[in-house]
GROMACS .gro file of C-alpha atoms in nm:
model
  429
    1MET     CA    1   2.102   0.574   1.929
    2ARG     CA    2   2.468   0.473   1.890
    3PRO     CA    3   2.682   0.726   1.696
    4ALA     CA    4   2.795   0.451   1.457
    5VAL     CA    5   2.433   0.373   1.372
    6VAL     CA    6   2.370   0.742   1.311
    7PHE     CA    7   2.666   0.743   1.072
    8ILE     CA    8   2.528   0.441   0.883
    9LEU     CA    9   2.184   0.600   0.850
   10VAL     CA   10   2.331   0.932   0.731
   11THR     CA   11   2.544   0.743   0.477
   12VAL     CA   12   2.239   0.566   0.336
   13MET     CA   13   2.051   0.895   0.331
   14LEU     CA   14   2.334   1.059   0.136
   15ASP     CA   15   2.335   0.769  -0.112
   16SER     CA   16   1.964   0.826  -0.167
   17MET     CA   17   2.004   1.204  -0.185
   18GLY     CA   18   2.269   1.160  -0.452
   19ILE     CA   19   1.996   1.030  -0.685
   20GLY     CA   20   1.742   1.304  -0.620
   21LEU     CA   21   1.960   1.604  -0.538
   22ILE     CA   22   2.058   1.670  -0.898
   23ILE     CA   23   1.722   1.590  -1.064
   24PRO     CA   24   1.589   1.949  -1.044
   25VAL     CA   25   1.907   2.102  -1.192
   26MET     CA   26   1.992   1.845  -1.459
   27PRO     CA   27   1.790   2.006  -1.743
   28ASP     CA   28   1.962   2.341  -1.691
   29LEU     CA   29   2.305   2.190  -1.624
   30ILE     CA   30   2.307   1.971  -1.935
   31ARG     CA   31   2.194   2.258  -2.157
   32GLU     CA   32   2.456   2.478  -1.992
   33VAL     CA   33   2.747   2.247  -2.075
   34GLN     CA   34   2.611   2.138  -2.414
   35GLY     CA   35   2.413   2.430  -2.548
   36SER     CA   36   2.132   2.194  -2.652
   37ASP     CA   37   1.752   2.219  -2.637
   38LEU     CA   38   1.540   2.061  -2.363
   39SER     CA   39   1.450   1.750  -2.565
   40THR     CA   40   1.816   1.666  -2.631
   41ALA     CA   41   1.897   1.739  -2.268
   42ALA     CA   42   1.633   1.484  -2.167
   43LEU     CA   43   1.807   1.220  -2.380
   44TRP     CA   44   2.139   1.288  -2.211
   45GLY     CA   45   1.963   1.290  -1.874
   46GLY     CA   46   1.844   0.938  -1.946
   47VAL     CA   47   2.198   0.828  -2.032
   48LEU     CA   48   2.335   0.979  -1.709
   49SER     CA   49   2.062   0.819  -1.495
   50THR     CA   50   2.108   0.480  -1.658
   51THR     CA   51   2.486   0.499  -1.616
   52PHE     CA   52   2.442   0.571  -1.245
   53ALA     CA   53   2.204   0.273  -1.209
   54VAL     CA   54   2.434   0.037  -1.401
   55MET     CA   55   2.723   0.123  -1.171
   56GLN     CA   56   2.511   0.058  -0.864
   57PHE     CA   57   2.393  -0.271  -1.011
   58LEU     CA   58   2.749  -0.385  -1.085
   59PHE     CA   59   2.932  -0.258  -0.779
   60GLY     CA   60   2.682  -0.319  -0.497
   61PRO     CA   61   2.785  -0.686  -0.462
   62ILE     CA   62   3.150  -0.599  -0.525
   63LEU     CA   63   3.165  -0.340  -0.245
   64GLY     CA   64   2.984  -0.585  -0.018
   65GLY     CA   65   3.244  -0.853  -0.097
   66LEU     CA   66   3.531  -0.610  -0.041
   67SER     CA   67   3.386  -0.519   0.298
   68ASP     CA   68   3.382  -0.889   0.392
   69ARG     CA   69   3.753  -0.905   0.313
   70TYR     CA   70   3.888  -0.566   0.421
   71GLY     CA   71   3.619  -0.451   0.666
   72ARG     CA   72   3.314  -0.225   0.662
   73ARG     CA   73   3.494   0.081   0.795
   74PRO     CA   74   3.748   0.135   0.513
   75VAL     CA   75   3.495   0.060   0.237
   76LEU     CA   76   3.239   0.306   0.376
   77LEU     CA   77   3.486   0.585   0.456
   78ILE     CA   78   3.676   0.559   0.127
   79SER     CA   79   3.352   0.549  -0.071
   80LEU     CA   80   3.225   0.861   0.103
   81LEU     CA   81   3.553   1.045   0.047
   82VAL     CA   82   3.552   0.959  -0.324
   83MET     CA   83   3.185   1.062  -0.339
   84ALA     CA   84   3.271   1.406  -0.201
   85LEU     CA   85   3.550   1.450  -0.458
   86ASP     CA   86   3.318   1.334  -0.734
   87TYR     CA   87   3.060   1.598  -0.644
   88LEU     CA   88   3.328   1.865  -0.661
   89VAL     CA   89   3.432   1.745  -1.008
   90MET     CA   90   3.070   1.758  -1.128
   91ALA     CA   91   3.035   2.107  -0.979
   92ILE     CA   92   3.308   2.239  -1.210
   93ALA     CA   93   3.237   2.009  -1.509
   94GLY     CA   94   3.243   2.194  -1.839
   95SER     CA   95   3.152   1.908  -2.073
   96ILE     CA   96   2.889   1.637  -2.096
   97TRP     CA   97   3.163   1.372  -2.091
   98LEU     CA   98   3.293   1.491  -1.755
   99LEU     CA   99   2.937   1.479  -1.622
  100LEU     CA  100   2.911   1.123  -1.756
  101ALA     CA  101   3.237   1.026  -1.584
  102GLY     CA  102   3.103   1.183  -1.266
  103ARG     CA  103   2.790   0.968  -1.282
  104VAL     CA  104   3.006   0.657  -1.330
  105VAL     CA  105   3.208   0.732  -1.017
  106GLY     CA  106   2.897   0.851  -0.831
  107GLY     CA  107   2.711   0.527  -0.903
  108ILE     CA  108   3.003   0.323  -0.769
  109THR     CA  109   3.040   0.526  -0.450
  110ALA     CA  110   2.663   0.524  -0.389
  111ALA     CA  111   2.654   0.143  -0.410
  112THR     CA  112   2.737   0.107  -0.041
  113GLY     CA  113   2.387  -0.008   0.055
  114SER     CA  114   2.502  -0.369   0.082
  115THR     CA  115   2.792  -0.267   0.307
  116ALA     CA  116   2.565  -0.054   0.526
  117ASN     CA  117   2.323  -0.345   0.562
  118ALA     CA  118   2.613  -0.578   0.644
  119TYR     CA  119   2.734  -0.340   0.917
  120MET     CA  120   2.383  -0.321   1.063
  121ALA     CA  121   2.362  -0.702   1.062
  122ASP     CA  122   2.703  -0.724   1.236
  123ILE     CA  123   2.593  -0.508   1.529
  124SER     CA  124   2.238  -0.646   1.563
  125LEU     CA  125   2.101  -0.946   1.745
  126GLY     CA  126   1.890  -1.176   1.532
  127LYS     CA  127   1.563  -1.051   1.680
  128ASP     CA  128   1.659  -0.687   1.619
  129ARG     CA  129   1.782  -0.713   1.260
  130ALA     CA  130   1.448  -0.660   1.091
  131ALA     CA  131   1.381  -0.343   1.294
  132ASN     CA  132   1.731  -0.209   1.223
  133PHE     CA  133   1.697  -0.281   0.852
  134GLY     CA  134   1.373  -0.084   0.874
  135LEU     CA  135   1.577   0.213   0.998
  136ILE     CA  136   1.791   0.188   0.686
  137GLY     CA  137   1.479   0.186   0.470
  138ALA     CA  138   1.351   0.494   0.652
  139ALA     CA  139   1.684   0.673   0.600
  140PHE     CA  140   1.669   0.595   0.229
  141GLY     CA  141   1.314   0.735   0.216
  142ILE     CA  142   1.417   1.055   0.393
  143GLY     CA  143   1.701   1.100   0.146
  144PHE     CA  144   1.461   1.049  -0.145
  145VAL     CA  145   1.245   1.333  -0.010
  146LEU     CA  146   1.525   1.569   0.094
  147GLY     CA  147   1.731   1.525  -0.223
  148PRO     CA  148   1.492   1.685  -0.475
  149LEU     CA  149   1.374   1.941  -0.218
  150ILE     CA  150   1.724   2.063  -0.127
  151GLY     CA  151   1.835   2.042  -0.490
  152GLY     CA  152   1.543   2.257  -0.599
  153LEU     CA  153   1.603   2.518  -0.329
  154LEU     CA  154   1.978   2.539  -0.387
  155ALA     CA  155   1.926   2.564  -0.762
  156GLU     CA  156   1.815   2.921  -0.703
  157TYR     CA  157   2.186   2.994  -0.642
  158GLY     CA  158   2.293   2.827  -0.967
  159SER     CA  159   2.298   2.485  -1.128
  160ARG     CA  160   2.625   2.397  -0.951
  161ALA     CA  161   2.519   2.481  -0.595
  162PRO     CA  162   2.361   2.140  -0.513
  163PHE     CA  163   2.688   1.964  -0.597
  164TYR     CA  164   2.892   2.182  -0.361
  165ALA     CA  165   2.636   2.119  -0.087
  166ALA     CA  166   2.647   1.741  -0.146
  167ALA     CA  167   3.029   1.746  -0.136
  168ALA     CA  168   3.021   1.932   0.195
  169LEU     CA  169   2.770   1.687   0.349
  170ALA     CA  170   2.972   1.385   0.236
  171THR     CA  171   3.295   1.536   0.373
  172LEU     CA  172   3.136   1.611   0.711
  173ASN     CA  173   3.005   1.255   0.728
  174VAL     CA  174   3.353   1.115   0.653
  175ILE     CA  175   3.494   1.315   0.944
  176PHE     CA  176   3.210   1.201   1.170
  177GLY     CA  177   3.254   0.837   1.066
  178TYR     CA  178   3.629   0.847   1.117
  179PHE     CA  179   3.578   0.910   1.489
  180VAL     CA  180   3.268   0.700   1.563
  181LEU     CA  181   3.276   0.403   1.324
  182SER     CA  182   3.442   0.095   1.468
  183GLU     CA  183   3.530  -0.214   1.264
  184THR     CA  184   3.291  -0.510   1.295
  185VAL     CA  185   3.466  -0.764   1.068
  186SER     CA  186   3.683  -0.984   1.285
  187ALA     CA  187   3.926  -1.258   1.183
  188ALA     CA  188   3.656  -1.514   1.261
  189ILE     CA  189   3.418  -1.385   0.990
  190ARG     CA  190   3.664  -1.237   0.739
  191ARG     CA  191   3.663  -1.419   0.404
  192PRO     CA  192   3.867  -1.392   0.083
  193PHE     CA  193   3.731  -1.173  -0.194
  194LYS     CA  194   3.618  -1.367  -0.501
  195LEU     CA  195   3.474  -1.188  -0.801
  196THR     CA  196   3.270  -1.494  -0.893
  197ARG     CA  197   3.080  -1.458  -0.564
  198ALA     CA  198   3.042  -1.082  -0.607
  199ASN     CA  199   2.869  -1.121  -0.943
  200PRO     CA  200   2.526  -0.953  -0.970
  201LEU     CA  201   2.432  -1.168  -1.269
  202GLY     CA  202   2.438  -1.469  -1.037
  203THR     CA  203   2.124  -1.336  -0.876
  204PHE     CA  204   1.933  -1.354  -1.203
  205ARG     CA  205   2.017  -1.721  -1.232
  206GLN     CA  206   1.812  -1.777  -0.919
  207LEU     CA  207   1.494  -1.644  -1.080
  208GLY     CA  208   1.423  -1.972  -1.255
  209ARG     CA  209   1.473  -2.163  -0.929
  210LEU     CA  210   1.188  -1.990  -0.748
  211PRO     CA  211   0.890  -2.213  -0.825
  212GLY     CA  212   0.558  -2.055  -0.914
  213ILE     CA  213   0.652  -1.688  -0.896
  214GLY     CA  214   0.823  -1.622  -1.229
  215ALA     CA  215   0.515  -1.440  -1.360
  216LEU     CA  216   0.494  -1.229  -1.045
  217LEU     CA  217   0.857  -1.126  -1.088
  218VAL     CA  218   0.768  -1.007  -1.438
  219VAL     CA  219   0.478  -0.808  -1.290
  220TYR     CA  220   0.720  -0.658  -1.036
  221PHE     CA  221   0.960  -0.563  -1.314
  222LEU     CA  222   0.685  -0.398  -1.521
  223TYR     CA  223   0.576  -0.195  -1.219
  224GLN     CA  224   0.930  -0.081  -1.143
  225VAL     CA  225   0.988   0.032  -1.503
  226ALA     CA  226   0.656   0.219  -1.501
  227PHE     CA  227   0.723   0.383  -1.163
  228MET     CA  228   1.068   0.506  -1.269
  229VAL     CA  229   0.897   0.748  -1.510
  230TYR     CA  230   0.893   0.999  -1.221
  231PRO     CA  231   1.269   1.039  -1.162
  232ALA     CA  232   1.341   0.980  -1.533
  233VAL     CA  233   1.136   1.260  -1.694
  234TRP     CA  234   0.955   1.456  -1.424
  235ALA     CA  235   1.196   1.751  -1.428
  236TYR     CA  236   1.184   1.775  -1.808
  237PHE     CA  237   0.806   1.721  -1.818
  238GLY     CA  238   0.743   1.989  -1.554
  239GLN     CA  239   0.958   2.244  -1.734
  240GLU     CA  240   0.820   2.169  -2.080
  241ARG     CA  241   0.451   2.139  -1.991
  242PHE     CA  242   0.412   2.391  -1.706
  243GLY     CA  243   0.726   2.604  -1.718
  244TRP     CA  244   0.828   2.489  -1.371
  245GLY     CA  245   1.164   2.591  -1.231
  246PRO     CA  246   1.393   2.366  -1.025
  247SER     CA  247   1.235   2.465  -0.692
  248THR     CA  248   0.885   2.365  -0.805
  249VAL     CA  249   1.015   2.036  -0.946
  250GLY     CA  250   1.189   1.964  -0.615
  251LEU     CA  251   0.876   2.054  -0.417
  252SER     CA  252   0.656   1.825  -0.626
  253LEU     CA  253   0.893   1.530  -0.588
  254ALA     CA  254   0.917   1.593  -0.214
  255LEU     CA  255   0.536   1.589  -0.187
  256PHE     CA  256   0.532   1.258  -0.373
  257GLY     CA  257   0.802   1.108  -0.149
  258ILE     CA  258   0.630   1.220   0.172
  259MET     CA  259   0.297   1.076   0.060
  260MET     CA  260   0.467   0.747  -0.036
  261ALA     CA  261   0.610   0.723   0.315
  262VAL     CA  262   0.266   0.790   0.467
  263VAL     CA  263   0.098   0.535   0.240
  264GLN     CA  264   0.353   0.258   0.292
  265GLY     CA  265   0.403   0.331   0.658
  266GLY     CA  266   0.041   0.357   0.769
  267LEU     CA  267  -0.235   0.356   0.510
  268ILE     CA  268  -0.139   0.019   0.364
  269ARG     CA  269  -0.253  -0.160   0.681
  270HIS     CA  270  -0.608  -0.036   0.632
  271VAL     CA  271  -0.609  -0.115   0.260
  272LEU     CA  272  -0.482  -0.467   0.325
  273ARG     CA  273  -0.748  -0.522   0.589
  274LEU     CA  274  -1.018  -0.404   0.348
  275LEU     CA  275  -0.902  -0.569   0.024
  276GLY     CA  276  -0.652  -0.839   0.115
  277GLU     CA  277  -0.314  -0.869  -0.056
  278ARG     CA  278  -0.445  -0.965  -0.400
  279GLY     CA  279  -0.710  -0.694  -0.398
  280THR     CA  280  -0.450  -0.440  -0.286
  281VAL     CA  281  -0.223  -0.527  -0.580
  282ILE     CA  282  -0.518  -0.494  -0.819
  283TYR     CA  283  -0.620  -0.163  -0.661
  284GLY     CA  284  -0.264  -0.033  -0.695
  285HIS     CA  285  -0.253  -0.121  -1.063
  286ILE     CA  286  -0.589   0.043  -1.137
  287PHE     CA  287  -0.506   0.355  -0.937
  288ASP     CA  288  -0.172   0.392  -1.115
  289ILE     CA  289  -0.344   0.353  -1.453
  290ALA     CA  290  -0.583   0.636  -1.361
  291ALA     CA  291  -0.298   0.855  -1.230
  292PHE     CA  292  -0.080   0.803  -1.539
  293LEU     CA  293  -0.374   0.881  -1.765
  294ALA     CA  294  -0.443   1.207  -1.584
  295LEU     CA  295  -0.075   1.312  -1.582
  296ALA     CA  296  -0.038   1.234  -1.953
  297PHE     CA  297  -0.295   1.496  -2.051
  298VAL     CA  298  -0.301   1.749  -1.767
  299THR     CA  299  -0.214   2.102  -1.879
  300ASN     CA  300  -0.253   2.296  -1.554
  301GLY     CA  301   0.047   2.307  -1.322
  302THR     CA  302  -0.163   2.349  -1.008
  303VAL     CA  303  -0.369   2.043  -1.093
  304ALA     CA  304  -0.047   1.850  -1.159
  305LEU     CA  305   0.083   1.945  -0.812
  306ILE     CA  306  -0.241   1.811  -0.663
  307LEU     CA  307  -0.221   1.490  -0.864
  308THR     CA  308   0.145   1.426  -0.772
  309PRO     CA  309   0.090   1.327  -0.406
  310LEU     CA  310  -0.241   1.159  -0.495
  311ALA     CA  311  -0.052   0.934  -0.738
  312ALA     CA  312   0.145   0.800  -0.441
  313PHE     CA  313  -0.170   0.623  -0.314
  314ALA     CA  314  -0.079   0.343  -0.556
  315ALA     CA  315   0.238   0.277  -0.351
  316VAL     CA  316   0.051   0.005  -0.161
  317LEU     CA  317   0.113  -0.219  -0.462
  318THR     CA  318   0.478  -0.304  -0.396
  319PRO     CA  319   0.456  -0.425  -0.033
  320ALA     CA  320   0.143  -0.627  -0.112
  321LEU     CA  321   0.308  -0.790  -0.414
  322GLN     CA  322   0.618  -0.869  -0.209
  323GLY     CA  323   0.396  -1.021   0.059
  324ILE     CA  324   0.231  -1.253  -0.191
  325MET     CA  325   0.566  -1.367  -0.329
  326SER     CA  326   0.708  -1.412   0.020
  327GLN     CA  327   0.423  -1.646   0.110
  328ALA     CA  328   0.471  -1.839  -0.214
  329VAL     CA  329   0.825  -1.953  -0.129
  330ALA     CA  330   0.961  -2.161   0.157
  331SER     CA  331   1.111  -2.005   0.469
  332ASP     CA  332   1.464  -2.098   0.361
  333GLN     CA  333   1.413  -1.919   0.026
  334GLN     CA  334   1.330  -1.574   0.163
  335GLY     CA  335   1.680  -1.438   0.115
  336GLU     CA  336   1.694  -1.581  -0.234
  337LEU     CA  337   1.366  -1.408  -0.318
  338GLN     CA  338   1.480  -1.071  -0.184
  339GLY     CA  339   1.800  -1.095  -0.385
  340ALA     CA  340   1.598  -1.164  -0.697
  341LEU     CA  341   1.371  -0.864  -0.629
  342THR     CA  342   1.673  -0.640  -0.578
  343SER     CA  343   1.818  -0.747  -0.912
  344VAL     CA  344   1.486  -0.696  -1.091
  345ALA     CA  345   1.454  -0.345  -0.944
  346ALA     CA  346   1.810  -0.259  -1.048
  347LEU     CA  347   1.743  -0.378  -1.402
  348ALA     CA  348   1.432  -0.158  -1.415
  349MET     CA  349   1.641   0.141  -1.304
  350ILE     CA  350   1.868   0.077  -1.599
  351VAL     CA  351   1.597   0.027  -1.860
  352SER     CA  352   1.337   0.286  -1.763
  353PRO     CA  353   1.535   0.615  -1.794
  354LEU     CA  354   1.645   0.529  -2.148
  355VAL     CA  355   1.293   0.433  -2.256
  356MET     CA  356   1.113   0.721  -2.091
  357THR     CA  357   1.352   0.996  -2.199
  358SER     CA  358   1.353   0.862  -2.557
  359VAL     CA  359   0.972   0.878  -2.565
  360PHE     CA  360   0.982   1.231  -2.421
  361PHE     CA  361   1.227   1.333  -2.693
  362ALA     CA  362   1.012   1.178  -2.969
  363PHE     CA  363   0.705   1.375  -2.861
  364THR     CA  364   0.866   1.712  -2.776
  365ALA     CA  365   1.152   1.754  -3.025
  366PRO     CA  366   1.116   2.023  -3.291
  367GLY     CA  367   0.916   1.882  -3.579
  368ALA     CA  368   0.757   1.603  -3.371
  369ALA     CA  369   0.454   1.457  -3.551
  370VAL     CA  370   0.253   1.474  -3.228
  371TYR     CA  371   0.336   1.711  -2.944
  372LEU     CA  372   0.266   1.537  -2.613
  373PRO     CA  373   0.509   1.590  -2.322
  374GLY     CA  374   0.306   1.345  -2.115
  375ALA     CA  375   0.363   1.057  -2.358
  376PRO     CA  376   0.600   0.871  -2.118
  377PHE     CA  377   0.312   0.840  -1.872
  378LEU     CA  378   0.110   0.662  -2.142
  379VAL     CA  379   0.396   0.413  -2.174
  380SER     CA  380   0.377   0.359  -1.797
  381LEU     CA  381   0.000   0.317  -1.826
  382LEU     CA  382   0.048   0.043  -2.086
  383LEU     CA  383   0.304  -0.134  -1.866
  384MET     CA  384   0.064  -0.125  -1.572
  385ALA     CA  385  -0.215  -0.270  -1.785
  386LEU     CA  386   0.015  -0.553  -1.893
  387GLY     CA  387   0.116  -0.607  -1.532
  388LEU     CA  388  -0.248  -0.625  -1.420
  389ASP     CA  389  -0.323  -0.889  -1.683
  390GLY     CA  390  -0.014  -1.086  -1.583
  391PHE     CA  391  -0.106  -1.064  -1.216
  392ALA     CA  392  -0.455  -1.203  -1.283
  393HIS     CA  393  -0.307  -1.510  -1.451
  394ALA     CA  394  -0.032  -1.553  -1.191
  395SER     CA  395  -0.278  -1.530  -0.901
  396GLU     CA  396  -0.503  -1.795  -1.050
  397ALA     CA  397  -0.206  -2.025  -1.113
  398LEU     CA  398  -0.072  -1.980  -0.758
  399ALA     CA  399  -0.394  -2.005  -0.559
  400GLY     CA  400  -0.605  -2.223  -0.790
  401ALA     CA  401  -0.963  -2.291  -0.688
  402ALA     CA  402  -0.932  -2.107  -0.357
  403TRP     CA  403  -0.879  -1.782  -0.543
  404GLY     CA  404  -1.162  -1.861  -0.781
  405ARG     CA  405  -1.413  -1.893  -0.495
  406SER     CA  406  -1.332  -1.549  -0.356
  407ARG     CA  407  -1.284  -1.383  -0.693
  408ARG     CA  408  -1.627  -1.223  -0.725
  409ALA     CA  409  -1.634  -1.056  -0.382
  410GLU     CA  410  -1.276  -0.936  -0.421
  411PHE     CA  411  -1.354  -0.800  -0.766
  412ARG     CA  412  -1.642  -0.594  -0.628
  413ARG     CA  413  -1.427  -0.445  -0.353
  414TRP     CA  414  -1.145  -0.323  -0.571
  415VAL     CA  415  -1.377  -0.201  -0.848
  416TYR     CA  416  -1.575   0.014  -0.605
  417LEU     CA  417  -1.267   0.161  -0.442
  418THR     CA  418  -1.062   0.221  -0.756
  419GLY     CA  419  -1.367   0.349  -0.937
  420TYR     CA  420  -1.414   0.610  -0.666
  421TRP     CA  421  -1.055   0.733  -0.684
  422SER     CA  422  -1.057   0.728  -1.063
  423LEU     CA  423  -1.362   0.954  -1.053
  424ILE     CA  424  -1.183   1.192  -0.816
  425ALA     CA  425  -0.880   1.203  -1.047
  426SER     CA  426  -1.102   1.264  -1.351
  427LEU     CA  427  -1.285   1.549  -1.176
  428ALA     CA  428  -0.953   1.705  -1.074
  429TYR     CA  429  -0.834   1.687  -1.432
   0.00000   0.00000   0.00000
């Protein structure tokens, strides 16, 4: 593998790690700088997570546009250098406002996914681009697993240790990239930077131009908001309900990430062959509903650790839903569709942390009318139920009579399979 490609993959991995690395230590770090209780810390955690997501949403297209004008190399190297400095600032932060400023800068510097993809496209032949983009997706997945795991382990040395480690990794990658990363933007493809073209809101305007899949985009949004309950409140939920420390939180999230990779990388092929795309989406919804119900009321930490990787079996939903939408649009609209999905996912990352941490606060704060740390999972359950209902209507509208003829057999398949797994989850609980 070319050293420049290794640098790109490590950069994407570090971007992903930046999200998960600090999850295990955030409850302790926020209480340390604020002197607040866990419920209030969860509220601030939601603000910090949402701020990070907003910055990524706003600056992803901007950094991509800047790289078209000034080149991939300077945008990537400068972003990494600023990221390293930002981690050092957060490591010594003594106030919640400095942490907030750190998340603003961190979200901007971690928004280099578009630039990394552009670099990969520059160096790839047309027939190789899909496979190389798959490498970027794999690097992001590895970072999602390693981030919480490393953060949890390093937290044993203090709530600041993960930030020093992240700063060191980013610095080493800058040095590596300085020597191996060549520029791929030539005069022939360089274009002026225009903010109107680097406007993320422009993507949302395309949603109404994609015929027949508006309802499915809503279903996709509901799923993304529901799924984000894990990074939004898992650390606070684990500490409040089971007394977990940062290392256990990191381990549980790593187990979930590994199982997601296994499910989406291999198991999904068998599920699709058995149920078809529509049945797979239905199965994913039902399985998630069962998993969220179990997590909402589980009181045993060991059982929760068992349920965490099992919950990842619902991860077949997203690729199957994307497949249905991809087939519903013309070949020349595929890029438009993917841009719309990216925007919808970014919006969910903004909305979900605020909603989920607010619900956690309402049900765990001193004097709460009902004490239920798992309440955010009930919100996710409701969103999944709404998504399932919306998917049923959208499927019928898209496929018409053809779907109606196969409805009964498909219904039997997913009921039998999801009923089996729901029983397993209930017995575990």
